[in-house]
Structure formats: structure tokens, C-alpha cells
Amino acid sequence: MVKIALQGLLYDEKSSFMRGAAKAPPLIREAYRSDSANFFAENGKEILPETFQDAGDISIGQYFEIERHTRGLLEGKRPLITLGGDHSISYPVLKAFHGLYGPLNILHIDAHSDLYDQFNGDRHSHACPFARIMEEGLASRLTQVGIRTLNQHQQKQAEKFGVHIFPLSDWGLEKLPTFKHPLYVSLDLDALDPAFAPGVSHHEPGGFSTRQVLDILRQLKAPLVGADIVEYNPDRDIHGMTAMVAAKFLKEIASLMV
Ligand code: MN
Ligand code: MN
């Protein structure tokens, strides 16, 4: 059976509004192992802890350590799931994937397009990773769903980079394009409505339900080579509800990889 590599990145230094996402990985793991649920994904696959080749939760000193560390885990083209951390981690993680696979199809699920050229003077802010990813040609195609905060600057950036944006105001599952191998999914939990996932730094009302995101994942036909689940902020959570949502996504994404 294919083992899935798993890493947690204890990193939130590139958060623009509120810290806290660095505390997420151990709490997502705890929710995943909670006795309140079993290990079965909805497709009937059992995602036991031994499914994962677990690199543990890693304290990051310097931003680009993330790339070096990730590269080490991809050996043998094993699929990898990364638990963030803030969304800035996706750029160095995808640099590592690009080194092995070349340009990737990326499905980015988020309230925000994260395409700022810079934010508060930082080109590596969590508001910028997909600008860097597109500038460096890491994506053969970038598809964004859940978006509901697009401003003129990011609209221009999207046009410049040829990003396919599906605003949530005009969403239907039938619009989801068909993806090609190698496919990577980047899931920012603020794509969900705050009613479903209150434990995020940026509450952006009018979001996806948990069910809608699960339906998107289930629709993916191309095998996933990697995924990240980012922006869980335990400081904002209520009774660990959002940790449980993140853990569910961890199981469901893993079930698409095994
Ligand atoms: Mn994001
Ligand atoms: Mn976001």
C-alpha cells in the first residue's frame, strides 16, 4: 500500500492580521485520532495512522527551510500532505514539488486569491504565495474556487498570470474543470463559511459549507500528488470544531491518495 508522507509546519510568521496558525498541526492530529470518530473516509477507505509516513510537526526557523524539508519527504514520489501553518507555506512546499514533478495543476480552495504582489511590504506574506507560484511557473494551471474578496489589484494579477478564478457568488459543482496529473490541492480553511469553520484568522462570511468542499474533493479524478490544509487558527476555534473539520479533510484527501 502507498504510504502518504505527512508533515506539520509550525509556522505563522507570514500572517498579516493575526498569529495562531502555527499551533494548528498537533490539534488537527489530535482531532484525527479522537475517539469520537472512526478512521473511515466517505469512499470506504480506512485511513489508519499507519497510512502515514509521519515526519511530525516541525518548528521552522527560516522561511525557505520549508522547501528543503519538503524536498526530503518527496523521495520516491510519495504523496505528501502538509498541515499548516499559514498559507505562505504553500509557495516553498510547491517549489519542492516542482523540483520533482515540473509544473503542476493546482486547485486552490480559499476565500482569498492570495495573489498580492506584496502585502505590508512582504512578498512572502500569506496574501502572496500564488503570485510567487505563478511568477516562477510552478503551476501549469491554477484554478481558484471559493473566492469572494477579489479586488482590482488581484483581478489584474489573475489576468496577468492566467489564473482561472471561480468566484463563489457564481459557483456550481458542474463548473469544476477536469484536472490533469500531477495535481496538487491547497485548502485554506477560510474558504468555508465561518459558521462551519470559525477557527480561522480571517472570518469571511458567505463561504462554502463543509459538504460543498467534500463534494469538490470527491469530484477530482486525477490522482493527487500533494495537498496542504492551512490557516486553522486554534485561538479562534470553538470546542475544537474547526480542528475536526480539518481532520475530516485530512482523512478525505488521504483517501484520494491511497
Ligand atoms: Mn489563503
Ligand atoms: Mn484565505
PDB file of N, CA and C in Angstrom, residues 14-114:
ATOM      1  N   LYS A  14       4.166  34.707   8.562  1.00  0.00           N
ATOM      2  CA  LYS A  14       3.788  35.492   7.385  1.00  0.00           C
ATOM      3  C   LYS A  14       2.298  35.848   7.414  1.00  0.00           C
ATOM      4  N   SER A  15       1.686  35.714   8.594  1.00  0.00           N
ATOM      5  CA  SER A  15       0.278  36.081   8.745  1.00  0.00           C
ATOM      6  C   SER A  15       0.159  37.598   8.851  1.00  0.00           C
ATOM      7  N   SER A  16      -0.775  38.183   8.115  1.00  0.00           N
ATOM      8  CA  SER A  16      -0.860  39.644   8.050  1.00  0.00           C
ATOM      9  C   SER A  16      -1.734  40.222   9.149  1.00  0.00           C
ATOM     10  N   PHE A  17      -2.658  39.448   9.683  1.00  0.00           N
ATOM     11  CA  PHE A  17      -3.677  40.008  10.578  1.00  0.00           C
ATOM     12  C   PHE A  17      -3.579  39.452  11.990  1.00  0.00           C
ATOM     13  N   MET A  18      -3.328  38.174  12.110  1.00  0.00           N
ATOM     14  CA  MET A  18      -3.412  37.520  13.409  1.00  0.00           C
ATOM     15  C   MET A  18      -2.557  36.265  13.405  1.00  0.00           C
ATOM     16  N   ARG A  19      -1.756  36.069  14.431  1.00  0.00           N
ATOM     17  CA  ARG A  19      -0.973  34.837  14.526  1.00  0.00           C
ATOM     18  C   ARG A  19      -1.842  33.746  15.147  1.00  0.00           C
ATOM     19  N   GLY A  20      -1.325  32.541  15.195  1.00  0.00           N
ATOM     20  CA  GLY A  20      -2.051  31.428  15.826  1.00  0.00           C
ATOM     21  C   GLY A  20      -2.014  30.147  15.006  1.00  0.00           C
ATOM     22  N   ALA A  21      -1.880  30.290  13.676  1.00  0.00           N
ATOM     23  CA  ALA A  21      -1.913  29.103  12.816  1.00  0.00           C
ATOM     24  C   ALA A  21      -0.736  28.150  13.078  1.00  0.00           C
ATOM     25  N   ALA A  22       0.330  28.667  13.684  1.00  0.00           N
ATOM     26  CA  ALA A  22       1.480  27.793  13.995  1.00  0.00           C
ATOM     27  C   ALA A  22       1.118  26.722  15.016  1.00  0.00           C
ATOM     28  N   LYS A  23       0.051  26.955  15.765  1.00  0.00           N
ATOM     29  CA  LYS A  23      -0.348  25.976  16.797  1.00  0.00           C
ATOM     30  C   LYS A  23      -1.235  24.866  16.226  1.00  0.00           C
ATOM     31  N   ALA A  24      -1.558  24.945  14.931  1.00  0.00           N
ATOM     32  CA  ALA A  24      -2.593  24.078  14.364  1.00  0.00           C
ATOM     33  C   ALA A  24      -2.230  22.591  14.254  1.00  0.00           C
ATOM     34  N   PRO A  25      -1.043  22.236  13.730  1.00  0.00           N
ATOM     35  CA  PRO A  25      -0.834  20.814  13.386  1.00  0.00           C
ATOM     36  C   PRO A  25      -1.094  19.810  14.512  1.00  0.00           C
ATOM     37  N   PRO A  26      -0.578  20.026  15.738  1.00  0.00           N
ATOM     38  CA  PRO A  26      -0.850  18.998  16.758  1.00  0.00           C
ATOM     39  C   PRO A  26      -2.337  18.863  17.084  1.00  0.00           C
ATOM     40  N   LEU A  27      -3.081  19.954  16.956  1.00  0.00           N
ATOM     41  CA  LEU A  27      -4.514  19.898  17.275  1.00  0.00           C
ATOM     42  C   LEU A  27      -5.314  19.219  16.167  1.00  0.00           C
ATOM     43  N   ILE A  28      -4.858  19.369  14.927  1.00  0.00           N
ATOM     44  CA  ILE A  28      -5.517  18.641  13.827  1.00  0.00           C
ATOM     45  C   ILE A  28      -5.246  17.139  13.983  1.00  0.00           C
ATOM     46  N   ARG A  29      -4.015  16.800  14.358  1.00  0.00           N
ATOM     47  CA  ARG A  29      -3.687  15.388  14.587  1.00  0.00           C
ATOM     48  C   ARG A  29      -4.525  14.799  15.722  1.00  0.00           C
ATOM     49  N   GLU A  30      -4.675  15.593  16.798  1.00  0.00           N
ATOM     50  CA  GLU A  30      -5.463  15.126  17.955  1.00  0.00           C
ATOM     51  C   GLU A  30      -6.917  14.871  17.540  1.00  0.00           C
ATOM     52  N   ALA A  31      -7.471  15.789  16.726  1.00  0.00           N
ATOM     53  CA  ALA A  31      -8.854  15.615  16.258  1.00  0.00           C
ATOM     54  C   ALA A  31      -8.959  14.375  15.367  1.00  0.00           C
ATOM     55  N   TYR A  32      -7.949  14.153  14.523  1.00  0.00           N
ATOM     56  CA  TYR A  32      -7.932  12.993  13.623  1.00  0.00           C
ATOM     57  C   TYR A  32      -7.936  11.685  14.432  1.00  0.00           C
ATOM     58  N   ARG A  33      -7.222  11.683  15.562  1.00  0.00           N
ATOM     59  CA  ARG A  33      -7.135  10.464  16.375  1.00  0.00           C
ATOM     60  C   ARG A  33      -8.242  10.356  17.414  1.00  0.00           C
ATOM     61  N   SER A  34      -9.112  11.363  17.463  1.00  0.00           N
ATOM     62  CA  SER A  34     -10.124  11.414  18.523  1.00  0.00           C
ATOM     63  C   SER A  34     -11.017  10.169  18.524  1.00  0.00           C
ATOM     64  N   ASP A  35     -11.310   9.667  19.716  1.00  0.00           N
ATOM     65  CA  ASP A  35     -12.196   8.505  19.853  1.00  0.00           C
ATOM     66  C   ASP A  35     -13.635   8.819  19.457  1.00  0.00           C
ATOM     67  N   SER A  36     -13.926  10.073  19.225  1.00  0.00           N
ATOM     68  CA  SER A  36     -15.302  10.430  18.861  1.00  0.00           C
ATOM     69  C   SER A  36     -15.647  10.028  17.435  1.00  0.00           C
ATOM     70  N   ALA A  37     -14.619   9.681  16.650  1.00  0.00           N
ATOM     71  CA  ALA A  37     -14.870   9.321  15.245  1.00  0.00           C
ATOM     72  C   ALA A  37     -14.056   8.078  14.901  1.00  0.00           C
ATOM     73  N   ASN A  38     -14.361   7.460  13.747  1.00  0.00           N
ATOM     74  CA  ASN A  38     -13.508   6.362  13.288  1.00  0.00           C
ATOM     75  C   ASN A  38     -12.586   6.871  12.176  1.00  0.00           C
ATOM     76  N   PHE A  39     -11.838   5.970  11.567  1.00  0.00           N
ATOM     77  CA  PHE A  39     -10.823   6.378  10.588  1.00  0.00           C
ATOM     78  C   PHE A  39     -11.309   6.230   9.144  1.00  0.00           C
ATOM     79  N   PHE A  40     -12.609   5.992   8.968  1.00  0.00           N
ATOM     80  CA  PHE A  40     -13.109   5.749   7.613  1.00  0.00           C
ATOM     81  C   PHE A  40     -13.409   7.041   6.867  1.00  0.00           C
ATOM     82  N   ALA A  41     -12.933   7.104   5.632  1.00  0.00           N
ATOM     83  CA  ALA A  41     -13.308   8.199   4.738  1.00  0.00           C
ATOM     84  C   ALA A  41     -14.629   7.821   4.065  1.00  0.00           C
ATOM     85  N   GLU A  42     -15.235   8.763   3.402  1.00  0.00           N
ATOM     86  CA  GLU A  42     -16.563   8.528   2.822  1.00  0.00           C
ATOM     87  C   GLU A  42     -16.529   7.564   1.644  1.00  0.00           C
ATOM     88  N   ASN A  43     -15.378   7.348   1.046  1.00  0.00           N
ATOM     89  CA  ASN A  43     -15.289   6.372  -0.051  1.00  0.00           C
ATOM     90  C   ASN A  43     -15.036   4.953   0.472  1.00  0.00           C
ATOM     91  N   GLY A  44     -15.109   4.800   1.788  1.00  0.00           N
ATOM     92  CA  GLY A  44     -14.995   3.465   2.377  1.00  0.00           C
ATOM     93  C   GLY A  44     -13.584   3.045   2.716  1.00  0.00           C
ATOM     94  N   LYS A  45     -12.616   3.892   2.410  1.00  0.00           N
ATOM     95  CA  LYS A  45     -11.234   3.538   2.738  1.00  0.00           C
ATOM     96  C   LYS A  45     -10.930   3.921   4.181  1.00  0.00           C
ATOM     97  N   GLU A  46     -10.213   3.047   4.857  1.00  0.00           N
ATOM     98  CA  GLU A  46      -9.873   3.312   6.252  1.00  0.00           C
ATOM     99  C   GLU A  46      -8.484   3.953   6.312  1.00  0.00           C
ATOM    100  N   ILE A  47      -8.433   5.139   6.834  1.00  0.00           N
ATOM    101  CA  ILE A  47      -7.177   5.898   6.865  1.00  0.00           C
ATOM    102  C   ILE A  47      -6.599   5.832   8.284  1.00  0.00           C
ATOM    103  N   LEU A  48      -5.996   4.671   8.569  1.00  0.00           N
ATOM    104  CA  LEU A  48      -5.398   4.460   9.886  1.00  0.00           C
ATOM    105  C   LEU A  48      -4.099   5.267  10.007  1.00  0.00           C
ATOM    106  N   PRO A  49      -3.664   5.528  11.242  1.00  0.00           N
ATOM    107  CA  PRO A  49      -2.412   6.284  11.416  1.00  0.00           C
ATOM    108  C   PRO A  49      -1.235   5.676  10.655  1.00  0.00           C
ATOM    109  N   GLU A  50      -1.213   4.343  10.501  1.00  0.00           N
ATOM    110  CA  GLU A  50      -0.083   3.720   9.793  1.00  0.00           C
ATOM    111  C   GLU A  50      -0.123   3.952   8.282  1.00  0.00           C
ATOM    112  N   THR A  51      -1.208   4.590   7.786  1.00  0.00           N
ATOM    113  CA  THR A  51      -1.248   5.010   6.388  1.00  0.00           C
ATOM    114  C   THR A  51      -0.166   6.055   6.111  1.00  0.00           C
ATOM    115  N   PHE A  52       0.205   6.758   7.175  1.00  0.00           N
ATOM    116  CA  PHE A  52       1.107   7.898   7.006  1.00  0.00           C
ATOM    117  C   PHE A  52       2.542   7.562   7.376  1.00  0.00           C
ATOM    118  N   GLN A  53       3.437   8.070   6.574  1.00  0.00           N
ATOM    119  CA  GLN A  53       4.850   8.126   6.937  1.00  0.00           C
ATOM    120  C   GLN A  53       5.013   9.514   7.545  1.00  0.00           C
ATOM    121  N   ASP A  54       4.984   9.573   8.857  1.00  0.00           N
ATOM    122  CA  ASP A  54       4.768  10.851   9.533  1.00  0.00           C
ATOM    123  C   ASP A  54       6.090  11.501   9.936  1.00  0.00           C
ATOM    124  N   ALA A  55       6.356  12.664   9.351  1.00  0.00           N
ATOM    125  CA  ALA A  55       7.582  13.406   9.681  1.00  0.00           C
ATOM    126  C   ALA A  55       7.397  14.263  10.936  1.00  0.00           C
ATOM    127  N   GLY A  56       6.179  14.259  11.478  1.00  0.00           N
ATOM    128  CA  GLY A  56       5.933  15.008  12.709  1.00  0.00           C
ATOM    129  C   GLY A  56       5.718  16.494  12.451  1.00  0.00           C
ATOM    130  N   ASP A  57       5.639  17.242  13.550  1.00  0.00           N
ATOM    131  CA  ASP A  57       5.418  18.685  13.460  1.00  0.00           C
ATOM    132  C   ASP A  57       6.753  19.397  13.612  1.00  0.00           C
ATOM    133  N   ILE A  58       7.020  20.272  12.678  1.00  0.00           N
ATOM    134  CA  ILE A  58       8.364  20.849  12.573  1.00  0.00           C
ATOM    135  C   ILE A  58       8.343  22.349  12.858  1.00  0.00           C
ATOM    136  N   SER A  59       9.206  22.779  13.769  1.00  0.00           N
ATOM    137  CA  SER A  59       9.371  24.219  14.015  1.00  0.00           C
ATOM    138  C   SER A  59      10.250  24.785  12.915  1.00  0.00           C
ATOM    139  N   ILE A  60       9.786  25.849  12.308  1.00  0.00           N
ATOM    140  CA  ILE A  60      10.506  26.435  11.183  1.00  0.00           C
ATOM    141  C   ILE A  60      11.190  27.718  11.657  1.00  0.00           C
ATOM    142  N   GLY A  61      12.495  27.793  11.478  1.00  0.00           N
ATOM    143  CA  GLY A  61      13.208  29.000  11.855  1.00  0.00           C
ATOM    144  C   GLY A  61      13.169  30.024  10.733  1.00  0.00           C
ATOM    145  N   GLN A  62      13.498  29.556   9.542  1.00  0.00           N
ATOM    146  CA  GLN A  62      13.634  30.476   8.410  1.00  0.00           C
ATOM    147  C   GLN A  62      12.762  29.964   7.267  1.00  0.00           C
ATOM    148  N   TYR A  63      12.086  30.897   6.591  1.00  0.00           N
ATOM    149  CA  TYR A  63      11.021  30.566   5.625  1.00  0.00           C
ATOM    150  C   TYR A  63      11.409  29.466   4.628  1.00  0.00           C
ATOM    151  N   PHE A  64      12.584  29.588   3.999  1.00  0.00           N
ATOM    152  CA  PHE A  64      12.909  28.635   2.936  1.00  0.00           C
ATOM    153  C   PHE A  64      13.418  27.281   3.435  1.00  0.00           C
ATOM    154  N   GLU A  65      13.527  27.151   4.760  1.00  0.00           N
ATOM    155  CA  GLU A  65      13.749  25.806   5.312  1.00  0.00           C
ATOM    156  C   GLU A  65      12.604  24.875   4.913  1.00  0.00           C
ATOM    157  N   ILE A  66      11.436  25.471   4.710  1.00  0.00           N
ATOM    158  CA  ILE A  66      10.243  24.679   4.374  1.00  0.00           C
ATOM    159  C   ILE A  66      10.475  23.912   3.074  1.00  0.00           C
ATOM    160  N   GLU A  67      11.085  24.580   2.102  1.00  0.00           N
ATOM    161  CA  GLU A  67      11.341  23.927   0.816  1.00  0.00           C
ATOM    162  C   GLU A  67      12.316  22.754   0.983  1.00  0.00           C
ATOM    163  N   ARG A  68      13.388  23.016   1.707  1.00  0.00           N
ATOM    164  CA  ARG A  68      14.410  21.980   1.884  1.00  0.00           C
ATOM    165  C   ARG A  68      13.823  20.766   2.602  1.00  0.00           C
ATOM    166  N   HIS A  69      13.059  21.056   3.648  1.00  0.00           N
ATOM    167  CA  HIS A  69      12.484  19.974   4.430  1.00  0.00           C
ATOM    168  C   HIS A  69      11.498  19.151   3.584  1.00  0.00           C
ATOM    169  N   THR A  70      10.668  19.865   2.806  1.00  0.00           N
ATOM    170  CA  THR A  70       9.657  19.196   1.986  1.00  0.00           C
ATOM    171  C   THR A  70      10.309  18.317   0.925  1.00  0.00           C
ATOM    172  N   ARG A  71      11.375  18.834   0.327  1.00  0.00           N
ATOM    173  CA  ARG A  71      12.067  18.062  -0.711  1.00  0.00           C
ATOM    174  C   ARG A  71      12.491  16.689  -0.174  1.00  0.00           C
ATOM    175  N   GLY A  72      12.967  16.671   1.043  1.00  0.00           N
ATOM    176  CA  GLY A  72      13.415  15.422   1.659  1.00  0.00           C
ATOM    177  C   GLY A  72      12.301  14.396   1.813  1.00  0.00           C
ATOM    178  N   LEU A  73      11.058  14.885   1.929  1.00  0.00           N
ATOM    179  CA  LEU A  73       9.936  13.965   2.175  1.00  0.00           C
ATOM    180  C   LEU A  73       9.336  13.398   0.897  1.00  0.00           C
ATOM    181  N   LEU A  74       9.698  13.998  -0.239  1.00  0.00           N
ATOM    182  CA  LEU A  74       9.058  13.604  -1.503  1.00  0.00           C
ATOM    183  C   LEU A  74       9.767  12.450  -2.193  1.00  0.00           C
ATOM    184  N   GLU A  75      10.839  12.009  -1.598  1.00  0.00           N
ATOM    185  CA  GLU A  75      11.630  10.927  -2.177  1.00  0.00           C
ATOM    186  C   GLU A  75      10.747   9.756  -2.628  1.00  0.00           C
ATOM    187  N   GLY A  76      11.017   9.245  -3.809  1.00  0.00           N
ATOM    188  CA  GLY A  76      10.227   8.127  -4.321  1.00  0.00           C
ATOM    189  C   GLY A  76       8.858   8.559  -4.798  1.00  0.00           C
ATOM    190  N   LYS A  77       8.660   9.863  -4.955  1.00  0.00           N
ATOM    191  CA  LYS A  77       7.376  10.423  -5.412  1.00  0.00           C
ATOM    192  C   LYS A  77       6.202   9.956  -4.555  1.00  0.00           C
ATOM    193  N   ARG A  78       6.452   9.863  -3.268  1.00  0.00           N
ATOM    194  CA  ARG A  78       5.381   9.539  -2.332  1.00  0.00           C
ATOM    195  C   ARG A  78       4.440  10.752  -2.237  1.00  0.00           C
ATOM    196  N   PRO A  79       3.115  10.544  -2.203  1.00  0.00           N
ATOM    197  CA  PRO A  79       2.240  11.706  -1.997  1.00  0.00           C
ATOM    198  C   PRO A  79       2.493  12.323  -0.609  1.00  0.00           C
ATOM    199  N   LEU A  80       2.285  13.617  -0.523  1.00  0.00           N
ATOM    200  CA  LEU A  80       2.570  14.331   0.728  1.00  0.00           C
ATOM    201  C   LEU A  80       1.413  15.247   1.099  1.00  0.00           C
ATOM    202  N   ILE A  81       1.008  15.177   2.350  1.00  0.00           N
ATOM    203  CA  ILE A  81       0.041  16.139   2.897  1.00  0.00           C
ATOM    204  C   ILE A  81       0.759  17.000   3.929  1.00  0.00           C
ATOM    205  N   THR A  82       0.596  18.309   3.796  1.00  0.00           N
ATOM    206  CA  THR A  82       1.201  19.250   4.731  1.00  0.00           C
ATOM    207  C   THR A  82       0.102  19.932   5.539  1.00  0.00           C
ATOM    208  N   LEU A  83       0.263  19.931   6.860  1.00  0.00           N
ATOM    209  CA  LEU A  83      -0.651  20.673   7.728  1.00  0.00           C
ATOM    210  C   LEU A  83       0.021  21.990   8.106  1.00  0.00           C
ATOM    211  N   GLY A  84      -0.632  23.129   7.737  1.00  0.00           N
ATOM    212  CA  GLY A  84      -0.091  24.441   8.132  1.00  0.00           C
ATOM    213  C   GLY A  84      -0.509  24.744   9.544  1.00  0.00           C
ATOM    214  N   GLY A  85      -0.030  25.797   9.939  1.00  0.00           N
ATOM    215  CA  GLY A  85       0.670  26.896   9.333  1.00  0.00           C
ATOM    216  C   GLY A  85      -0.246  27.853   8.528  1.00  0.00           C
ATOM    217  N   ASP A  86       0.326  29.043   8.317  1.00  0.00           N
ATOM    218  CA  ASP A  86      -0.407  29.984   7.477  1.00  0.00           C
ATOM    219  C   ASP A  86      -0.159  29.651   6.002  1.00  0.00           C
ATOM    220  N   HIS A  87      -0.855  30.358   5.110  1.00  0.00           N
ATOM    221  CA  HIS A  87      -0.850  29.948   3.702  1.00  0.00           C
ATOM    222  C   HIS A  87       0.471  30.236   2.992  1.00  0.00           C
ATOM    223  N   SER A  88       1.350  31.009   3.633  1.00  0.00           N
ATOM    224  CA  SER A  88       2.656  31.285   3.000  1.00  0.00           C
ATOM    225  C   SER A  88       3.449  30.000   2.756  1.00  0.00           C
ATOM    226  N   ILE A  89       3.147  28.942   3.496  1.00  0.00           N
ATOM    227  CA  ILE A  89       3.921  27.701   3.376  1.00  0.00           C
ATOM    228  C   ILE A  89       3.756  27.035   2.006  1.00  0.00           C
ATOM    229  N   SER A  90       2.652  27.354   1.321  1.00  0.00           N
ATOM    230  CA  SER A  90       2.375  26.661   0.053  1.00  0.00           C
ATOM    231  C   SER A  90       3.413  26.966  -1.027  1.00  0.00           C
ATOM    232  N   TYR A  91       3.974  28.178  -0.999  1.00  0.00           N
ATOM    233  CA  TYR A  91       4.968  28.524  -2.034  1.00  0.00           C
ATOM    234  C   TYR A  91       6.239  27.675  -1.885  1.00  0.00           C
ATOM    235  N   PRO A  92       6.912  27.661  -0.740  1.00  0.00           N
ATOM    236  CA  PRO A  92       8.102  26.790  -0.651  1.00  0.00           C
ATOM    237  C   PRO A  92       7.771  25.300  -0.782  1.00  0.00           C
ATOM    238  N   VAL A  93       6.594  24.888  -0.313  1.00  0.00           N
ATOM    239  CA  VAL A  93       6.208  23.477  -0.480  1.00  0.00           C
ATOM    240  C   VAL A  93       6.082  23.157  -1.968  1.00  0.00           C
ATOM    241  N   LEU A  94       5.436  24.046  -2.718  1.00  0.00           N
ATOM    242  CA  LEU A  94       5.247  23.786  -4.145  1.00  0.00           C
ATOM    243  C   LEU A  94       6.547  23.911  -4.934  1.00  0.00           C
ATOM    244  N   LYS A  95       7.474  24.712  -4.444  1.00  0.00           N
ATOM    245  CA  LYS A  95       8.799  24.752  -5.082  1.00  0.00           C
ATOM    246  C   LYS A  95       9.443  23.358  -5.011  1.00  0.00           C
ATOM    247  N   ALA A  96       9.292  22.719  -3.872  1.00  0.00           N
ATOM    248  CA  ALA A  96       9.846  21.369  -3.713  1.00  0.00           C
ATOM    249  C   ALA A  96       9.141  20.386  -4.657  1.00  0.00           C
ATOM    250  N   PHE A  97       7.815  20.476  -4.741  1.00  0.00           N
ATOM    251  CA  PHE A  97       7.073  19.594  -5.652  1.00  0.00           C
ATOM    252  C   PHE A  97       7.495  19.830  -7.100  1.00  0.00           C
ATOM    253  N   HIS A  98       7.656  21.102  -7.465  1.00  0.00           N
ATOM    254  CA  HIS A  98       8.032  21.438  -8.834  1.00  0.00           C
ATOM    255  C   HIS A  98       9.381  20.823  -9.206  1.00  0.00           C
ATOM    256  N   GLY A  99      10.287  20.792  -8.235  1.00  0.00           N
ATOM    257  CA  GLY A  99      11.603  20.203  -8.477  1.00  0.00           C
ATOM    258  C   GLY A  99      11.516  18.748  -8.897  1.00  0.00           C
ATOM    259  N   LEU A 100      10.482  18.078  -8.435  1.00  0.00           N
ATOM    260  CA  LEU A 100      10.335  16.651  -8.720  1.00  0.00           C
ATOM    261  C   LEU A 100       9.404  16.379  -9.899  1.00  0.00           C
ATOM    262  N   TYR A 101       8.313  17.162  -9.988  1.00  0.00           N
ATOM    263  CA  TYR A 101       7.264  16.874 -10.968  1.00  0.00           C
ATOM    264  C   TYR A 101       7.233  17.841 -12.152  1.00  0.00           C
ATOM    265  N   GLY A 102       7.907  19.005 -12.037  1.00  0.00           N
ATOM    266  CA  GLY A 102       7.691  20.061 -13.026  1.00  0.00           C
ATOM    267  C   GLY A 102       6.398  20.784 -12.701  1.00  0.00           C
ATOM    268  N   PRO A 103       5.875  21.583 -13.655  1.00  0.00           N
ATOM    269  CA  PRO A 103       4.672  22.377 -13.374  1.00  0.00           C
ATOM    270  C   PRO A 103       3.472  21.504 -13.004  1.00  0.00           C
ATOM    271  N   LEU A 104       2.704  21.953 -12.017  1.00  0.00           N
ATOM    272  CA  LEU A 104       1.585  21.163 -11.502  1.00  0.00           C
ATOM    273  C   LEU A 104       0.251  21.824 -11.818  1.00  0.00           C
ATOM    274  N   ASN A 105      -0.789  21.016 -11.943  1.00  0.00           N
ATOM    275  CA  ASN A 105      -2.167  21.511 -11.886  1.00  0.00           C
ATOM    276  C   ASN A 105      -2.441  21.800 -10.423  1.00  0.00           C
ATOM    277  N   ILE A 106      -2.891  23.010 -10.110  1.00  0.00           N
ATOM    278  CA  ILE A 106      -3.167  23.347  -8.714  1.00  0.00           C
ATOM    279  C   ILE A 106      -4.626  23.753  -8.569  1.00  0.00           C
ATOM    280  N   LEU A 107      -5.300  23.101  -7.630  1.00  0.00           N
ATOM    281  CA  LEU A 107      -6.637  23.525  -7.227  1.00  0.00           C
ATOM    282  C   LEU A 107      -6.488  24.223  -5.886  1.00  0.00           C
ATOM    283  N   HIS A 108      -6.828  25.503  -5.860  1.00  0.00           N
ATOM    284  CA  HIS A 108      -6.668  26.343  -4.674  1.00  0.00           C
ATOM    285  C   HIS A 108      -8.065  26.707  -4.170  1.00  0.00           C
ATOM    286  N   ILE A 109      -8.383  26.243  -2.966  1.00  0.00           N
ATOM    287  CA  ILE A 109      -9.707  26.473  -2.372  1.00  0.00           C
ATOM    288  C   ILE A 109      -9.532  27.489  -1.243  1.00  0.00           C
ATOM    289  N   ASP A 110     -10.172  28.649  -1.351  1.00  0.00           N
ATOM    290  CA  ASP A 110      -9.850  29.761  -0.442  1.00  0.00           C
ATOM    291  C   ASP A 110     -10.903  30.853  -0.599  1.00  0.00           C
ATOM    292  N   ALA A 111     -11.112  31.656   0.464  1.00  0.00           N
ATOM    293  CA  ALA A 111     -11.920  32.877   0.324  1.00  0.00           C
ATOM    294  C   ALA A 111     -11.152  33.940  -0.444  1.00  0.00           C
ATOM    295  N   HIS A 112      -9.814  33.824  -0.396  1.00  0.00           N
ATOM    296  CA  HIS A 112      -8.916  34.850  -0.936  1.00  0.00           C
ATOM    297  C   HIS A 112      -8.079  34.273  -2.071  1.00  0.00           C
ATOM    298  N   SER A 113      -7.746  35.103  -3.051  1.00  0.00           N
ATOM    299  CA  SER A 113      -6.942  34.564  -4.151  1.00  0.00           C
ATOM    300  C   SER A 113      -5.446  34.565  -3.824  1.00  0.00           C
ATOM    301  N   ASP A 114      -5.039  35.276  -2.762  1.00  0.00           N
ATOM    302  CA  ASP A 114      -3.628  35.274  -2.313  1.00  0.00           C
ATOM    303  C   ASP A 114      -2.663  35.565  -3.456  1.00  0.00           C
TER     304      ASP A 114
END
